Coordinates of C-alpha atoms in Angstrom, one line a residue:
M937 CA 375.1 92.8 39.9
T938 CA 374.4 89.5 41.2
V939 CA 370.8 89.0 42.2
A940 CA 370.1 86.3 44.8
A941 CA 367.3 83.8 44.0
C942 CA 364.2 83.9 46.3
A943 CA 364.1 80.9 48.6
K944 CA 361.0 78.8 48.8
T945 CA 359.0 78.8 52.1
P946 CA 358.4 75.3 53.4
L947 CA 354.7 74.3 53.4
D948 CA 353.0 73.5 56.7
E949 CA 350.9 70.4 57.2
N950 CA 347.9 72.1 55.6
G951 CA 350.0 73.1 52.5
S952 CA 350.0 76.8 53.5
G953 CA 353.0 78.8 54.3
S954 CA 354.3 78.6 57.8
G955 CA 354.9 82.3 58.0
G956 CA 351.3 83.0 58.9
N957 CA 350.7 80.4 61.8
A958 CA 353.9 78.8 62.9
G959 CA 353.4 75.6 64.6
G960 CA 349.8 74.9 63.4
S961 CA 346.3 75.5 65.1
S962 CA 344.5 73.4 68.0
A963 CA 340.8 72.0 67.7
T964 CA 338.0 73.9 69.7
P965 CA 337.3 72.0 73.0
T966 CA 333.9 70.4 73.5
P967 CA 332.0 72.2 76.3
T968 CA 330.9 70.1 79.4
P969 CA 327.1 69.8 79.3
T970 CA 325.1 71.0 82.4
P971 CA 321.8 68.9 82.6
A972 CA 318.9 70.1 84.7
A973 CA 319.0 69.1 88.3
L974 CA 316.0 68.3 90.5
T975 CA 315.3 68.7 94.2
I976 CA 312.1 67.2 95.7
T977 CA 310.7 68.4 99.1
S978 CA 307.4 68.2 101.0
D979 CA 305.9 69.5 104.2
H980 CA 307.6 66.6 105.9
P981 CA 310.7 64.5 104.9
I982 CA 310.1 62.7 101.6
T983 CA 311.0 59.4 103.4
E984 CA 308.3 60.2 106.0
L985 CA 305.4 61.6 103.9
Q986 CA 302.1 62.1 105.7
P987 CA 298.9 61.2 103.9
G988 CA 298.0 64.8 103.1
D989 CA 301.4 65.9 101.8
A990 CA 302.1 67.2 98.3
L991 CA 305.5 66.9 96.5
K992 CA 307.3 70.2 95.7
F993 CA 309.8 70.3 92.8
A994 CA 312.7 72.7 92.4
V995 CA 314.7 72.6 89.1
A996 CA 318.1 74.1 88.4
N997 CA 319.3 74.6 84.8
G998 CA 315.9 73.7 83.4
T999 CA 312.2 73.4 83.9
L1000 CA 309.8 70.7 85.1
K1001 CA 307.9 69.1 82.2
D1002 CA 306.2 66.1 83.6
V1003 CA 305.8 64.0 86.8
K1004 CA 304.8 60.4 87.1
V1005 CA 304.4 58.5 90.4
T1006 CA 304.0 54.8 90.7
D1007 CA 303.5 52.5 93.7
K1008 CA 305.4 49.3 94.5
D1009 CA 303.3 47.4 92.0
A1010 CA 304.3 49.9 89.2
D1011 CA 300.7 51.1 89.1
E1012 CA 300.4 54.8 88.4
V1013 CA 299.3 57.1 91.3
K1014 CA 297.0 59.8 89.9
G1015 CA 297.8 63.4 90.8
T1016 CA 297.8 67.0 89.7
L1017 CA 300.9 69.1 88.8
K1018 CA 300.5 72.8 89.2
G1019 CA 303.2 75.4 89.7
G1020 CA 305.8 72.9 90.5
V1021 CA 303.7 71.1 93.1
W1022 CA 302.3 67.6 92.6
T1023 CA 299.3 66.8 94.7
P1024 CA 298.0 63.2 94.8
E1025 CA 294.3 62.6 94.2
E1026 CA 294.2 60.2 97.1
P1027 CA 296.2 60.5 100.3
W1028 CA 299.5 58.5 100.5
R1029 CA 299.0 55.1 101.9
L1030 CA 300.7 54.5 105.2
N1031 CA 303.8 52.4 105.3
A1032 CA 304.2 52.5 101.5
S1033 CA 307.0 53.2 99.0
Y1034 CA 306.7 55.1 95.7
T1035 CA 308.8 55.9 92.7
V1036 CA 308.8 59.5 91.3
T1037 CA 309.9 59.9 87.7
A1038 CA 310.3 63.6 86.6
T1039 CA 311.0 64.8 83.1
L1040 CA 313.0 68.0 83.0
T1041 CA 313.6 70.3 80.0
N1042 CA 317.3 71.3 79.8
T1043 CA 318.3 74.9 79.5
D1044 CA 321.8 73.9 78.2
P1045 CA 321.4 72.7 74.6
N1046 CA 324.6 70.6 75.0
A1047 CA 322.8 68.5 77.6
G1048 CA 320.1 67.4 75.1
P1049 CA 316.4 68.4 75.1
T1050 CA 315.4 66.6 78.3
T1051 CA 316.7 64.8 81.4
T1052 CA 314.8 62.1 83.3
V1053 CA 315.3 61.9 87.0
T1054 CA 314.0 59.0 89.2
K1055 CA 313.7 59.2 92.9
K1056 CA 312.2 57.1 95.7
V1057 CA 309.8 58.5 98.3
K1058 CA 308.1 56.8 101.2
S1059 CA 305.2 57.4 103.5
L1060 CA 305.7 57.2 107.2
D1061 CA 304.8 54.2 109.4
G1062 CA 301.5 55.0 111.1
D1063 CA 298.0 53.8 111.9
I1064 CA 294.5 54.3 110.4
N1065 CA 291.6 55.8 112.3
V1066 CA 288.6 54.2 110.8
V1067 CA 285.6 56.5 110.5
E1068 CA 282.0 55.7 109.6
M1069 CA 278.6 57.1 109.7
L1070 CA 276.3 55.0 111.8
Y1071 CA 272.7 54.3 110.7
N1072 CA 273.6 55.0 107.1
D1073 CA 270.7 54.5 104.7
A1074 CA 268.3 53.7 107.5
A1075 CA 264.8 54.8 108.4
V1076 CA 265.2 56.2 111.9
G1077 CA 263.2 57.9 114.6
V1078 CA 263.0 61.7 115.3
G1079 CA 265.6 61.5 118.1
M1080 CA 268.5 59.9 116.0
P1081 CA 271.4 62.3 115.6
V1082 CA 274.0 62.0 112.8
I1083 CA 276.7 60.0 114.4
I1084 CA 280.3 60.0 112.9
K1085 CA 282.2 57.3 114.8
F1086 CA 286.0 57.1 115.0
S1087 CA 287.7 53.9 115.9
E1088 CA 290.2 55.8 118.0
K1089 CA 289.9 58.9 120.1
V1090 CA 290.7 62.3 118.6
I1091 CA 292.3 63.9 121.7
D1092 CA 293.7 67.1 120.1
A1093 CA 291.1 69.9 120.1
D1094 CA 292.6 71.5 116.9
M1095 CA 292.4 68.2 115.1
R1096 CA 288.7 67.8 116.1
A1097 CA 288.1 71.3 114.8
K1098 CA 289.6 70.5 111.4
I1099 CA 287.5 67.4 111.2
Q1100 CA 284.3 69.2 112.1
K1101 CA 285.1 72.0 109.6
A1102 CA 285.4 69.4 106.8
M1103 CA 281.9 68.1 107.5
E1104 CA 278.9 69.1 105.4
I1105 CA 275.2 68.4 106.1
D1106 CA 272.0 68.9 104.2
V1107 CA 268.7 68.7 106.0
S1108 CA 265.3 68.8 104.2
P1109 CA 263.2 70.5 105.4
K1110 CA 265.7 72.9 106.9
Q1111 CA 266.0 72.8 110.7
E1112 CA 268.4 74.5 113.2
G1113 CA 271.0 72.2 114.5
S1114 CA 274.7 71.9 115.5
W1115 CA 277.7 69.6 115.5
G1116 CA 279.0 68.5 118.9
W1117 CA 281.5 66.0 120.2
L1118 CA 279.7 63.7 122.6
D1119 CA 283.1 62.4 123.4
Q1120 CA 286.5 62.2 121.7
S1121 CA 285.4 59.4 119.3
Q1122 CA 281.8 60.5 118.4
L1123 CA 281.0 63.6 116.4
M1124 CA 277.2 64.2 116.2
W1125 CA 274.8 66.6 114.6
R1126 CA 271.5 67.0 116.2
P1127 CA 268.6 69.4 115.6
K1128 CA 267.7 71.9 118.3
D1129 CA 264.5 69.9 118.8
F1130 CA 263.6 66.5 117.6
W1131 CA 263.5 66.1 113.8
K1132 CA 260.4 66.9 111.9
A1133 CA 258.7 63.7 110.7
G1134 CA 259.7 62.9 107.1
T1135 CA 263.1 64.7 107.3
K1136 CA 265.8 63.7 104.9
V1137 CA 269.4 64.0 106.0
S1138 CA 272.6 63.7 103.9
V1139 CA 276.2 64.1 105.1
R1140 CA 279.6 64.4 103.5
G1141 CA 283.0 64.8 105.1
K1142 CA 286.2 65.4 103.2
L1143 CA 288.3 63.7 105.8
K1144 CA 291.0 61.9 103.8
G1145 CA 294.4 62.7 105.0
L1146 CA 293.4 64.5 108.2
P1147 CA 295.5 63.5 111.2
T1148 CA 293.8 62.4 114.4
S1149 CA 297.0 62.1 116.5
S1150 CA 300.8 62.3 115.9
H1151 CA 300.8 58.8 114.3
R1152 CA 297.2 58.2 113.1
W1153 CA 295.3 59.5 110.1
I1154 CA 291.9 59.2 108.4
T1155 CA 292.4 57.6 105.0
R1156 CA 288.9 57.9 103.4
N1157 CA 286.1 60.4 103.2
V1158 CA 282.8 59.7 104.8
E1159 CA 279.4 60.0 103.2
G1160 CA 275.9 58.8 104.1
S1161 CA 272.2 59.6 104.6
F1162 CA 269.2 58.6 106.5
R1163 CA 265.4 59.2 106.5
V1164 CA 263.3 60.2 109.5
G1165 CA 260.0 58.4 109.8
D1166 CA 256.9 59.3 111.8
S1167 CA 257.3 60.9 115.2
R1168 CA 257.2 58.1 117.8
I1169 CA 258.0 59.2 121.4
L1170 CA 257.9 56.8 124.3
K1171 CA 257.2 58.4 127.7
I1172 CA 258.0 56.2 130.7
Y1173 CA 256.8 57.3 134.1
I1174 CA 259.0 55.2 136.3
N1175 CA 257.2 55.9 139.6
K1176 CA 253.8 55.4 138.0
H1177 CA 254.7 52.2 136.2
R1178 CA 253.3 53.4 132.9
M1179 CA 254.4 54.1 129.4
D1180 CA 252.6 56.4 127.0
V1181 CA 253.3 55.8 123.3
V1182 CA 252.9 59.1 121.5
V1183 CA 252.6 58.8 117.7
N1184 CA 252.6 62.1 115.7
G1185 CA 251.5 64.0 118.7
K1186 CA 248.7 61.7 119.9
V1187 CA 248.8 58.9 122.6
A1188 CA 248.4 55.7 120.6
R1189 CA 248.5 53.4 123.6
S1190 CA 249.1 53.6 127.3
I1191 CA 251.0 50.5 128.6
P1192 CA 251.5 49.2 132.1
V1193 CA 255.2 48.5 132.8
T1194 CA 257.7 47.5 135.4
T1195 CA 261.1 49.1 135.7
G1196 CA 264.2 48.8 137.9
K1197 CA 263.9 47.7 141.5
P1198 CA 265.8 49.4 144.4
G1199 CA 269.5 49.0 143.7
A1200 CA 268.9 48.7 140.0
T1201 CA 266.9 51.8 139.4
T1202 CA 266.0 52.7 135.8
R1203 CA 267.7 55.9 134.8
S1204 CA 265.7 59.1 134.2
G1205 CA 266.5 61.2 131.1
T1206 CA 266.0 61.2 127.4
K1207 CA 267.4 58.1 125.8
V1208 CA 267.2 56.9 122.2
I1209 CA 266.5 53.4 120.9
I1210 CA 269.9 52.1 119.8
E1211 CA 269.1 48.8 118.3
R1212 CA 266.3 46.2 118.1
D1213 CA 266.4 42.4 118.3
R1214 CA 263.4 40.1 118.0
T1215 CA 265.0 37.7 120.4
R1216 CA 268.0 38.4 122.6
V1217 CA 269.9 36.6 125.4
M1218 CA 270.2 38.8 128.5
D1219 CA 273.3 37.9 130.5
S1220 CA 273.8 39.8 133.7
S1221 CA 277.6 39.1 133.6
T1222 CA 277.9 41.7 130.8
V1223 CA 276.7 44.4 133.2
G1224 CA 278.8 43.3 136.3
I1225 CA 276.5 40.8 137.9
P1226 CA 278.5 37.6 137.8
E1227 CA 277.3 34.0 137.8
G1228 CA 276.7 32.8 141.4
S1229 CA 275.3 36.2 142.5
S1230 CA 271.7 36.1 143.8
D1231 CA 270.9 38.7 141.1
Y1232 CA 272.5 36.7 138.3
Y1233 CA 270.3 36.0 135.2
H1234 CA 270.7 34.4 131.8
L1235 CA 267.5 34.7 129.9
K1236 CA 266.3 34.6 126.3
V1237 CA 263.8 37.5 125.9
K1238 CA 261.6 38.6 123.0
Y1239 CA 261.1 42.0 121.4
A1240 CA 264.2 43.7 122.9
M1241 CA 265.1 47.3 122.2
R1242 CA 268.3 48.6 123.7
L1243 CA 268.3 52.0 125.4
T1244 CA 271.8 52.1 127.0
Y1245 CA 275.1 50.4 126.6
T1246 CA 274.9 49.6 130.3
G1247 CA 272.2 47.1 129.9
E1248 CA 268.8 48.9 129.9
F1249 CA 266.3 47.5 127.3
I1250 CA 262.6 47.6 126.7
H1251 CA 261.5 43.9 126.3
A1252 CA 258.8 41.4 126.8
A1253 CA 258.8 40.2 130.5
P1254 CA 255.8 37.7 130.9
W1255 CA 257.2 36.6 134.2
S1256 CA 256.6 40.1 135.7
E1257 CA 253.1 40.8 134.3
R1258 CA 251.5 40.8 137.8
S1259 CA 253.9 43.6 138.8
Q1260 CA 253.5 45.6 135.6
G1261 CA 251.5 48.8 136.3
S1262 CA 252.0 48.5 140.1
S1263 CA 255.6 48.0 141.2
N1264 CA 259.2 48.0 139.9
V1265 CA 260.9 44.6 140.0
S1266 CA 263.3 44.4 137.1
H1267 CA 267.1 44.7 137.0
G1268 CA 266.8 48.1 135.3
C1269 CA 265.0 47.2 132.1
V1270 CA 261.4 48.2 131.2
G1271 CA 259.3 45.1 131.2
L1272 CA 256.0 44.7 129.2
S1273 CA 253.6 41.9 128.5
T1274 CA 254.5 39.9 125.4
E1275 CA 251.5 41.3 123.6
N1276 CA 252.4 44.9 124.3
A1277 CA 256.1 44.3 123.6
R1278 CA 255.3 42.8 120.2
W1279 CA 253.0 45.7 119.3
L1280 CA 255.6 48.2 120.4
F1281 CA 258.5 46.4 118.7
N1282 CA 256.7 46.4 115.4
L1283 CA 255.9 50.1 115.7
C1284 CA 259.3 51.5 116.7
A1285 CA 262.6 52.1 115.0
A1286 CA 266.2 52.9 116.1
G1287 CA 266.2 56.6 116.9
D1288 CA 262.9 56.8 118.6
P1289 CA 263.2 59.0 121.8
V1290 CA 262.4 57.4 125.1
I1291 CA 261.8 60.0 127.8
N1292 CA 262.1 58.6 131.3
T1293 CA 260.9 60.5 134.4
G1294 CA 260.4 59.6 138.0
S1295 CA 263.7 58.3 139.4
N1296 CA 266.6 59.9 141.2
R1297 CA 269.2 58.1 139.0
Q1298 CA 270.1 60.2 136.0
F1299 CA 271.1 58.9 132.5
K1300 CA 274.6 60.0 131.5
P1301 CA 275.5 61.1 128.0
R1302 CA 278.1 58.3 127.3
E1303 CA 275.8 55.6 128.6
G1304 CA 273.9 55.6 125.2
I1305 CA 273.1 58.0 122.4
G1306 CA 273.3 60.8 124.9
C1307 CA 273.0 64.0 122.8
W1308 CA 269.6 64.8 124.4
C1309 CA 271.1 64.9 127.9
Y1310 CA 272.0 68.5 127.0
D1311 CA 269.8 71.6 126.5
W1312 CA 270.4 73.5 123.3
K1313 CA 273.0 75.9 124.7
G1314 CA 274.8 73.0 126.4
W1315 CA 274.9 71.0 123.2
Q1316 CA 276.3 73.9 121.2
K1317 CA 279.2 74.2 123.7
L1318 CA 280.4 70.8 122.6
S1319 CA 281.2 72.1 119.1
A1320 CA 284.9 72.2 118.3
L1321 CA 284.5 75.4 116.3

């Protein structure tokens, strides 16, 4: 019997027999990495951020690890990251660009541990409504309200309400009072009655980022205080040509005066001393009496205390001393002798009430610090809340 010899099996490229894997094996393909992806949104488009907006981060295929925001000068903008929302400590500046750098932790290990994403955001073009507390850190009279003054009107009632809600006031000793809008650019807080002598008042308003119109915002908080001195109330009897100066409830001096002549009648009502000037130029053209008029005047007077924005002052009027106590000959101001004017000027402060009676011309709220034109119920109705 012939026995055939066994044939050798050719070796494959790996030296193994071809019978088990004819044609060889292919390498495992490298998977395509899927890095984390980021979407940034806000209450408004991120190219038109409003001052009070926060940034909201949504991450796919990962998680948000860190956020850094810088301004155009590469200075870091401080903020707080919580729950995927980054809130700046300060409102966004208007008309400004920022760079947001977010560090993301990747879910896909093939994409590496982290991914960094950089995006540009921009605040919208807008204007600033400048806000300040008047008479801050001053010693004032018992009629001076807290006055928060806006450079531009806040026409929208809801915006006024939000501003008022953001205001806080501390009064020591405690006294009943209320906020009210004298007009659309002045928010005031006045007590029900005049302040108690010696009262301390402090005010804070968290107003940063609040809108005052569709294109205007407040960009800083407001804070201030003042101190109330002795009670000094000036009572002017227009038709009797007399002023009683009441200090802490007692008449300290009764002074003969002259007030506005017919056609320039001094206004009745409760006014407040707005400002004081030891010397002041009185120019009738500023109140509508032009040069060339028979009533025109341009005088330097002493011891002037402004009562209205329409030109009423208390001041020394030595030229009218013969009429003081007997007739009204001024252009609307309250004229005193130089001696009495000096004494009164040195006694008084901004905020002292001046109660005028005896004329048929009424002082209007916007002609001065007009919060005392209203009774208590009327003032409370001017609140925005």
